[in-house]
mmCIF file with all atom_site columns, C-alpha atoms in Angstrom:
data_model
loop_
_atom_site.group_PDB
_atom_site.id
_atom_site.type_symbol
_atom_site.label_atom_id
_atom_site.label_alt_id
_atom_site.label_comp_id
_atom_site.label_asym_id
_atom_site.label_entity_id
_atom_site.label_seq_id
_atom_site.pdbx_PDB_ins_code
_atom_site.Cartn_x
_atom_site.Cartn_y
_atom_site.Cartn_z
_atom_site.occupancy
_atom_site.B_iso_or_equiv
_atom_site.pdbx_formal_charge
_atom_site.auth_seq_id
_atom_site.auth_comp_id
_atom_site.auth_asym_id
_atom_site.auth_atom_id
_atom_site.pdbx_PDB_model_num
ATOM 1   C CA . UNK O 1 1   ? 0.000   0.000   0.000  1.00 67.00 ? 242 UNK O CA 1
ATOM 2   C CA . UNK O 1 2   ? 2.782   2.278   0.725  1.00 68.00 ? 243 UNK O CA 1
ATOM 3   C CA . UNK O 1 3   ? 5.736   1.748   -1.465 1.00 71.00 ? 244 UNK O CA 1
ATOM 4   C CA . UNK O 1 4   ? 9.050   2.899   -0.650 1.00 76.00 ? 245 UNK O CA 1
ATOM 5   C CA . UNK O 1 5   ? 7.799   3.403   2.815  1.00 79.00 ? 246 UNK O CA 1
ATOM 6   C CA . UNK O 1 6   ? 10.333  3.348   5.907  1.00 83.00 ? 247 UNK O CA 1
ATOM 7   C CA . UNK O 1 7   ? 10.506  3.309   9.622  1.00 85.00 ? 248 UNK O CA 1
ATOM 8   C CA . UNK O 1 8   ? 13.815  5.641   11.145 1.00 84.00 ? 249 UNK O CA 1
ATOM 9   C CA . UNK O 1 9   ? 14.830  6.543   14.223 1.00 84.00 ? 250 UNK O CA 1
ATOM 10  C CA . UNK O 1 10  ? 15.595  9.618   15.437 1.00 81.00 ? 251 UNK O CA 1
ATOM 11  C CA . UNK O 1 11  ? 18.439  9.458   16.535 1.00 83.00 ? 252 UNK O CA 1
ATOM 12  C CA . UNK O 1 12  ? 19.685  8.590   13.243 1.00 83.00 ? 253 UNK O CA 1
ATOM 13  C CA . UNK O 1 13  ? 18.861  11.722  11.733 1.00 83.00 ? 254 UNK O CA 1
ATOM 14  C CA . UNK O 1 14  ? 20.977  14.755  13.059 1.00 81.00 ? 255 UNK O CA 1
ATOM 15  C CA . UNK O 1 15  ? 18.261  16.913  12.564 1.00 81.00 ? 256 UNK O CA 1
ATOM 16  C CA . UNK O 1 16  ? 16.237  15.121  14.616 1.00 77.00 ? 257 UNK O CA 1
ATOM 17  C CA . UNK O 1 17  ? 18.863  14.557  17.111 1.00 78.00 ? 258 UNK O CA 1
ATOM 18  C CA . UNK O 1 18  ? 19.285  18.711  17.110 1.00 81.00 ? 259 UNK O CA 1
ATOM 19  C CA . UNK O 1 19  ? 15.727  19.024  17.678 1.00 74.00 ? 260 UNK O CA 1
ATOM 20  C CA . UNK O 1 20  ? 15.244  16.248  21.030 1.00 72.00 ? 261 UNK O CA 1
ATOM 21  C CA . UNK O 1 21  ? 18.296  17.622  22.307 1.00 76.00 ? 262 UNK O CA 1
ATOM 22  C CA . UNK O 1 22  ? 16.249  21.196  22.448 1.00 73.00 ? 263 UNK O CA 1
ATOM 23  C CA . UNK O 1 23  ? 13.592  19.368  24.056 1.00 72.00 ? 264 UNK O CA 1
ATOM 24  C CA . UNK O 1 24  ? 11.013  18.712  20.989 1.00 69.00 ? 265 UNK O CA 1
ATOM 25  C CA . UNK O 1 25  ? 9.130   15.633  22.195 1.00 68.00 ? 266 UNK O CA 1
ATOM 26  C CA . UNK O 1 26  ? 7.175   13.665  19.306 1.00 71.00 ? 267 UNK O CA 1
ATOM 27  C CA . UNK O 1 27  ? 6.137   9.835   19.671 1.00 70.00 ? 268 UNK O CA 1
ATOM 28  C CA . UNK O 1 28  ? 6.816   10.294  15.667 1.00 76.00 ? 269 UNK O CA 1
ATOM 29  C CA . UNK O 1 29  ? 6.574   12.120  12.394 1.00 75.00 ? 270 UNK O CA 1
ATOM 30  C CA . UNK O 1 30  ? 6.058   11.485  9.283  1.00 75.00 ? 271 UNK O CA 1
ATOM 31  C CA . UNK O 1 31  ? 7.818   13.179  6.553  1.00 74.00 ? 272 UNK O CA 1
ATOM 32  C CA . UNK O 1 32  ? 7.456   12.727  2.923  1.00 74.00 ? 273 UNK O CA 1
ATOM 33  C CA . UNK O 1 33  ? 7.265   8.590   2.770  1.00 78.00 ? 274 UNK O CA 1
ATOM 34  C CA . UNK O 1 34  ? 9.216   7.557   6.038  1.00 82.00 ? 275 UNK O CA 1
ATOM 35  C CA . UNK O 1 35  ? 8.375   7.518   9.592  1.00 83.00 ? 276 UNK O CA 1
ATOM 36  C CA . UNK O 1 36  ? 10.385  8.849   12.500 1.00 84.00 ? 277 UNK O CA 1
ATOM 37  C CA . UNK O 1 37  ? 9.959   7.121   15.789 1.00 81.00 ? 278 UNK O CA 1
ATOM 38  C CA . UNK O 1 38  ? 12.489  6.964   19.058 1.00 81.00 ? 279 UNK O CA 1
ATOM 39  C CA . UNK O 1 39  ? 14.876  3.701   18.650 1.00 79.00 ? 280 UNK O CA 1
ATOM 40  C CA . UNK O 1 40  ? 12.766  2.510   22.139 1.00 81.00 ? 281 UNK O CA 1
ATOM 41  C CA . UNK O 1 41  ? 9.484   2.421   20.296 1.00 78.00 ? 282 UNK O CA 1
ATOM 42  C CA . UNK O 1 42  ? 10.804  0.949   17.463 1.00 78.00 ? 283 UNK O CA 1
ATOM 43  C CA . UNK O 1 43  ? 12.314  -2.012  19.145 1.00 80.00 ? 284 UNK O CA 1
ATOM 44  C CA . UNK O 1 44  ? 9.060   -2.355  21.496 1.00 79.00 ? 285 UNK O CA 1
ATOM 45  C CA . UNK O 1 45  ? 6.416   -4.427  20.528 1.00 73.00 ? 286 UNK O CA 1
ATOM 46  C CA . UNK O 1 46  ? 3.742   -2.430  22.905 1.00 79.00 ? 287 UNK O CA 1
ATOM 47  C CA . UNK O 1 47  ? 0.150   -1.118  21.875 1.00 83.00 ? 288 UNK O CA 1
ATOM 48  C CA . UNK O 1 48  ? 1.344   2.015   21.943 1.00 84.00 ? 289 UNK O CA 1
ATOM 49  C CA . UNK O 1 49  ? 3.989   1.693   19.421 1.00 84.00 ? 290 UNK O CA 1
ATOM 50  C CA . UNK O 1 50  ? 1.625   -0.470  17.037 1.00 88.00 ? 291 UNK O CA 1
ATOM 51  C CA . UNK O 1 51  ? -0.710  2.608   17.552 1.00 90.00 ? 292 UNK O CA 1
ATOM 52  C CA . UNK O 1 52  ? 1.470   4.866   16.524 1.00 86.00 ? 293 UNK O CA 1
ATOM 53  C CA . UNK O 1 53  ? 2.417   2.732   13.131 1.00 86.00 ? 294 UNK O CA 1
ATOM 54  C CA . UNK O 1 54  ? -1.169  2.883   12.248 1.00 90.00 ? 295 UNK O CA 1
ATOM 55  C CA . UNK O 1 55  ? -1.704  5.941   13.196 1.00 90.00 ? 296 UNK O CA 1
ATOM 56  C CA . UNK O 1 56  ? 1.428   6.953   10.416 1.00 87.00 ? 297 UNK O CA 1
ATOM 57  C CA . UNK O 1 57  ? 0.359   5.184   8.183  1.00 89.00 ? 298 UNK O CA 1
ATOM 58  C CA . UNK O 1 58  ? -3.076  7.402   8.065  1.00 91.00 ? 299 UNK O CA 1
ATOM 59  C CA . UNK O 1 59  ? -0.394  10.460  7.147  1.00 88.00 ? 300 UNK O CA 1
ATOM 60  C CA . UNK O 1 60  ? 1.212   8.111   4.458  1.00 86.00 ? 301 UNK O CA 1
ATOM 61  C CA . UNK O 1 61  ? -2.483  7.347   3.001  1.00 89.00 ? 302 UNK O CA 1
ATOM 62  C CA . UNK O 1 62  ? -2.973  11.191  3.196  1.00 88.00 ? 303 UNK O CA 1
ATOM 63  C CA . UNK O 1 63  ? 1.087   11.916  1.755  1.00 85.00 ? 304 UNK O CA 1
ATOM 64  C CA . UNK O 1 64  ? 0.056   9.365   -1.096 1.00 85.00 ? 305 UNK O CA 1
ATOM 65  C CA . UNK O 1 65  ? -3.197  11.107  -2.036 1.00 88.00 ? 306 UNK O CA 1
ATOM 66  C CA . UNK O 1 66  ? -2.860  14.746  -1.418 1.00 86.00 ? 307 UNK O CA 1
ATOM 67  C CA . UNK O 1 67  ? 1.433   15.198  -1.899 1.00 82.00 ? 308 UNK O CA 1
ATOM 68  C CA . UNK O 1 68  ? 2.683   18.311  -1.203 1.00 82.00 ? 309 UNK O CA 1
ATOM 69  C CA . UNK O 1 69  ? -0.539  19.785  -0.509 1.00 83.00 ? 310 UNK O CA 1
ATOM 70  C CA . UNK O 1 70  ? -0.120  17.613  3.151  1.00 80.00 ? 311 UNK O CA 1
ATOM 71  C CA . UNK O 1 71  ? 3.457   18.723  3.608  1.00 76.00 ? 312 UNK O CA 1
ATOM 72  C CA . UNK O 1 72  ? 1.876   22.432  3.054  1.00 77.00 ? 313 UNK O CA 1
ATOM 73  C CA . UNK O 1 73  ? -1.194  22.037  4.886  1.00 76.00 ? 314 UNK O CA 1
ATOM 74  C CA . UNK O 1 74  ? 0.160   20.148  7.459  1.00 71.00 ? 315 UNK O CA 1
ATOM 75  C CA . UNK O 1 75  ? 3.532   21.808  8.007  1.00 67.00 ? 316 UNK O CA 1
ATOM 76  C CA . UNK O 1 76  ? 4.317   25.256  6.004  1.00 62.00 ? 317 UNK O CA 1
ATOM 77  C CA . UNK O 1 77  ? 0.850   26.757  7.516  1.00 60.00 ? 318 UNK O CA 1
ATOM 78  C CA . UNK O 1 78  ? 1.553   27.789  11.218 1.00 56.00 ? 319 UNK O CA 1
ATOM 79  C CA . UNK O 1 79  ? -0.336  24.601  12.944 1.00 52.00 ? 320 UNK O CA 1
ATOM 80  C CA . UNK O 1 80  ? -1.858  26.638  15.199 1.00 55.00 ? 321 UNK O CA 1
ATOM 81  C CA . UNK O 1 81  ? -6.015  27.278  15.784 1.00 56.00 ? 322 UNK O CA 1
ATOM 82  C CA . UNK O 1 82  ? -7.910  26.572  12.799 1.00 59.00 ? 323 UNK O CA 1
ATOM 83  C CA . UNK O 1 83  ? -5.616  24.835  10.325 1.00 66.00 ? 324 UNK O CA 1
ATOM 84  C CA . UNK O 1 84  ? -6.227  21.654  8.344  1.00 78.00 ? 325 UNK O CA 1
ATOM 85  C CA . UNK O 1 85  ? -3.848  20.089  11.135 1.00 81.00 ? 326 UNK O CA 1
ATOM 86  C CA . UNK O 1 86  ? -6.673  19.378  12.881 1.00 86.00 ? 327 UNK O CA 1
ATOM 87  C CA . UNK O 1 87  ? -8.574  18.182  10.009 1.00 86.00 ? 328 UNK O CA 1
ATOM 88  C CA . UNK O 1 88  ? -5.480  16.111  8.933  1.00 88.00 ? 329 UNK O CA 1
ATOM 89  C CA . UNK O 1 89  ? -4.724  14.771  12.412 1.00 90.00 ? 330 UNK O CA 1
ATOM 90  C CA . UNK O 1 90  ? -8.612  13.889  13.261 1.00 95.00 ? 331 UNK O CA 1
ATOM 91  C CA . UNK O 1 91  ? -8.808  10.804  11.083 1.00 96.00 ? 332 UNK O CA 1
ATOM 92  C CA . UNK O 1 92  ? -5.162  9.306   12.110 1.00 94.00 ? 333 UNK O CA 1
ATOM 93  C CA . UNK O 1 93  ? -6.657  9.776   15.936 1.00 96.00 ? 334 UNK O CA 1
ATOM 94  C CA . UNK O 1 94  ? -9.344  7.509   15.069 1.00 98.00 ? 335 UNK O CA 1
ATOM 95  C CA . UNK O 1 95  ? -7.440  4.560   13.963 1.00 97.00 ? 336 UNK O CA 1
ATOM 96  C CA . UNK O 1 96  ? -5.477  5.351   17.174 1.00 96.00 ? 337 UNK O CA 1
ATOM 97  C CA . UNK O 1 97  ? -8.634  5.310   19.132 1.00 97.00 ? 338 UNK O CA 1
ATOM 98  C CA . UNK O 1 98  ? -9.262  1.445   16.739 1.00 97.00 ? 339 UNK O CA 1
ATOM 99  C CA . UNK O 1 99  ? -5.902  0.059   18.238 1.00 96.00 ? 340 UNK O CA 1
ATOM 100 C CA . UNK O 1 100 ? -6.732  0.844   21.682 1.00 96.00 ? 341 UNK O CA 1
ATOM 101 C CA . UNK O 1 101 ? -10.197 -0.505  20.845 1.00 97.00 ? 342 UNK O CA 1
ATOM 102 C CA . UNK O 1 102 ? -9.194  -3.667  18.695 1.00 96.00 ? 343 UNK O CA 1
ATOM 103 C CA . UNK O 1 103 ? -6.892  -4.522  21.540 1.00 94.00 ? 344 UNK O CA 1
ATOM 104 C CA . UNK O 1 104 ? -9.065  -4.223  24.859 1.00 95.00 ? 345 UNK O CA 1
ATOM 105 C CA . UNK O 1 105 ? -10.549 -7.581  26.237 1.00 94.00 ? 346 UNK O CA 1
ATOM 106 C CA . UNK O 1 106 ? -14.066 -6.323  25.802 1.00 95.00 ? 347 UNK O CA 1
ATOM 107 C CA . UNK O 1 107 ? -13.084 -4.521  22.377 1.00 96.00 ? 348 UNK O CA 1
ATOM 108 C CA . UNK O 1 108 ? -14.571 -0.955  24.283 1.00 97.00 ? 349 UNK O CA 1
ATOM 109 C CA . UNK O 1 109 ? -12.745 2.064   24.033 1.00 97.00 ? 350 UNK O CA 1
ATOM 110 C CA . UNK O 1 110 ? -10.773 2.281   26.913 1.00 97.00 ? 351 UNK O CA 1
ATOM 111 C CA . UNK O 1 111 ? -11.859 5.414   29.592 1.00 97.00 ? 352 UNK O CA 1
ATOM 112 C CA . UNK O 1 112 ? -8.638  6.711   29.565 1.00 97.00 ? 353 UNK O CA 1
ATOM 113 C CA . UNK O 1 113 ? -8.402  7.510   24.966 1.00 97.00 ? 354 UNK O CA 1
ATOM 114 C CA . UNK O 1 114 ? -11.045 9.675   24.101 1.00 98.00 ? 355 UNK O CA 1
ATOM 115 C CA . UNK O 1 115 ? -9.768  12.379  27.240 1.00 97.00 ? 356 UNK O CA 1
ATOM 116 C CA . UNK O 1 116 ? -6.484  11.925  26.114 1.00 94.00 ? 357 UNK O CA 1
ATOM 117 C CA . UNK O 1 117 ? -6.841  12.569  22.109 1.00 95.00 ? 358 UNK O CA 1
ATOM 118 C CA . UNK O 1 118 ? -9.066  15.630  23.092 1.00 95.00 ? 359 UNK O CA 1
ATOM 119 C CA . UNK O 1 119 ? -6.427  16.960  25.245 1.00 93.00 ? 360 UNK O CA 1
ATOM 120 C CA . UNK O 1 120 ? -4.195  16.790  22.487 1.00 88.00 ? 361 UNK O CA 1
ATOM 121 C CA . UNK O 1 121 ? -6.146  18.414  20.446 1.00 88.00 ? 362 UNK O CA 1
ATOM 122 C CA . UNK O 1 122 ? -6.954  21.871  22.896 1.00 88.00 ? 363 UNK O CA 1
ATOM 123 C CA . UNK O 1 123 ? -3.238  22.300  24.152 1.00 83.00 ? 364 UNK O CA 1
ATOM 124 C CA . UNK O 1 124 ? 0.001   23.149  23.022 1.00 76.00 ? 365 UNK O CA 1
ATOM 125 C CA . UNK O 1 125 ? 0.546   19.563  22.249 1.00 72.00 ? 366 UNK O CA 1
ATOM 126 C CA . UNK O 1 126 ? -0.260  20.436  18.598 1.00 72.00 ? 367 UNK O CA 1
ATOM 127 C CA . UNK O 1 127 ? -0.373  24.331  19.534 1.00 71.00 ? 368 UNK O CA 1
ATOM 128 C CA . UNK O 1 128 ? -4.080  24.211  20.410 1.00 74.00 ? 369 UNK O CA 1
ATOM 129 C CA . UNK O 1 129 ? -5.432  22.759  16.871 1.00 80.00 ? 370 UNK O CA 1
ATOM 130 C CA . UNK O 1 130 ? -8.642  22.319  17.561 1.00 83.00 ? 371 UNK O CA 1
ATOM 131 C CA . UNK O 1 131 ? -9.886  24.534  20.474 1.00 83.00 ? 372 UNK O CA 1
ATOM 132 C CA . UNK O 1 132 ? -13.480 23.253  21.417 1.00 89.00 ? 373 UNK O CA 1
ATOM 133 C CA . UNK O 1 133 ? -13.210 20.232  23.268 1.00 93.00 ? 374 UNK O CA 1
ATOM 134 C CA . UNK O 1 134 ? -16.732 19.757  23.951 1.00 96.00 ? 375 UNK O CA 1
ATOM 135 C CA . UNK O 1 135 ? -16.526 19.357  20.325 1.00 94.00 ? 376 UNK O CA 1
ATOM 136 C CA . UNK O 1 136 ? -13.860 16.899  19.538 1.00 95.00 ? 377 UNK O CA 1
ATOM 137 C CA . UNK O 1 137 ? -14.846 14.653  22.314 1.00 97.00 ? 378 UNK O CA 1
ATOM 138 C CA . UNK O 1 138 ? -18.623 14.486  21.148 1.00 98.00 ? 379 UNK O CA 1
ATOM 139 C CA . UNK O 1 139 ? -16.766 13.416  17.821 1.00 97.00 ? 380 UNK O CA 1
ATOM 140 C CA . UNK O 1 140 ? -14.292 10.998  19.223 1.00 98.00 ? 381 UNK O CA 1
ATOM 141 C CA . UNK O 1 141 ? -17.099 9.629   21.377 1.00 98.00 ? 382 UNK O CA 1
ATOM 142 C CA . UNK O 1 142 ? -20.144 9.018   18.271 1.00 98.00 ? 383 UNK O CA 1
ATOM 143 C CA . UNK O 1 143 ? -16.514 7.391   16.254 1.00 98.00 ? 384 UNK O CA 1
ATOM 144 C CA . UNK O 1 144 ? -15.727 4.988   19.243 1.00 98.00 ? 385 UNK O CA 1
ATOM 145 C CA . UNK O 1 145 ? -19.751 3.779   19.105 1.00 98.00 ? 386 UNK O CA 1
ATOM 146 C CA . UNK O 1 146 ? -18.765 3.203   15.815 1.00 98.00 ? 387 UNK O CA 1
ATOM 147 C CA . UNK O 1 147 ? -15.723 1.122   16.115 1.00 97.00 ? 388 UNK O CA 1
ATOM 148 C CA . UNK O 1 148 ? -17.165 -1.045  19.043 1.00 97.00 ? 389 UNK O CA 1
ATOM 149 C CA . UNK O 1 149 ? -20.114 -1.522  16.881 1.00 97.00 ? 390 UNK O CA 1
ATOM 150 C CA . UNK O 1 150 ? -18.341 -2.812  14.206 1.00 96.00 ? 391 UNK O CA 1
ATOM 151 C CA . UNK O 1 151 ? -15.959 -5.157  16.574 1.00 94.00 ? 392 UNK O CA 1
ATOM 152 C CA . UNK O 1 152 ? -19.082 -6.731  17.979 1.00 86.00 ? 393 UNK O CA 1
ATOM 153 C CA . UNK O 1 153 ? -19.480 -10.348 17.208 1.00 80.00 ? 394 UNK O CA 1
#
């Protein structure tokens, strides 16, 4: 599905290694067709870090169909209130939100996922993307129905 696709560390890259040792925090990034994760979660085999693959690999659907219309619209336009980040971002949340889902015992959203995206969307985590969190957690709630539903047997 994605060809030419790759998974690098950050520490490999000295731009990358510039920008942790200034304190920039990122579980990853994807630019142009390769993903940028710490060494740790790439060696880990933990829901989070198969979370984070799929949640990539929404950005490398999104790379693949829009080019450098996503690099623009996700990264040239300040990323701040009101930007397609948010628009861009929503739909790789959601298969975030499926992971958690897909891998919970009772295949519910766990309590802790839907708080946690929403936060990331109203703070400086992504430099307050989406600033109504009634909002975004109305919308991660009617998607999780959504998922569950169709993970019922």
């Amino acid at each position: 599905e994605f060809p030419g696709f790759t998974v690098k560390a950050f520490e490999d890259s000295w731009v990358f290694r510039c920008m942790l040792f200034l304190g920039w925090n990122m579980a990853a990034l994807t630019w142009f067709k390769t993903v940028y994760m710490s060494k740790t979660s790439i060696a880990s085999a933990t829901d989070g870090a198969y979370a984070t693959l799929r949640h990539e690999a929404v950005h490398l659907a999104q790379w693949n169909r829009w080019g450098v219309l996503f690099l623009f619209a996700y990264t040239i336009c300040l990323p701040a209130v009101f930007t397609l980040r948010a628009k861009l971002e929503y739909p790789a949340y959601v298969e975030t939100m499926r992971v958690y889902t897909e891998n919970a015992p009772d295949h519910k959203t766990p309590a802790w996922v839907i708080p946690w995206i929403a936060d990331l969307f109203c703070s400086s985590s992504y430099l307050w993307m989406y600033p109504f969190r009634a909002t975004i957690t109305r919308w991660l709630t009617e998607d999780s129905a959504v998922i569950e539903a169709n993970l019922a047997p």
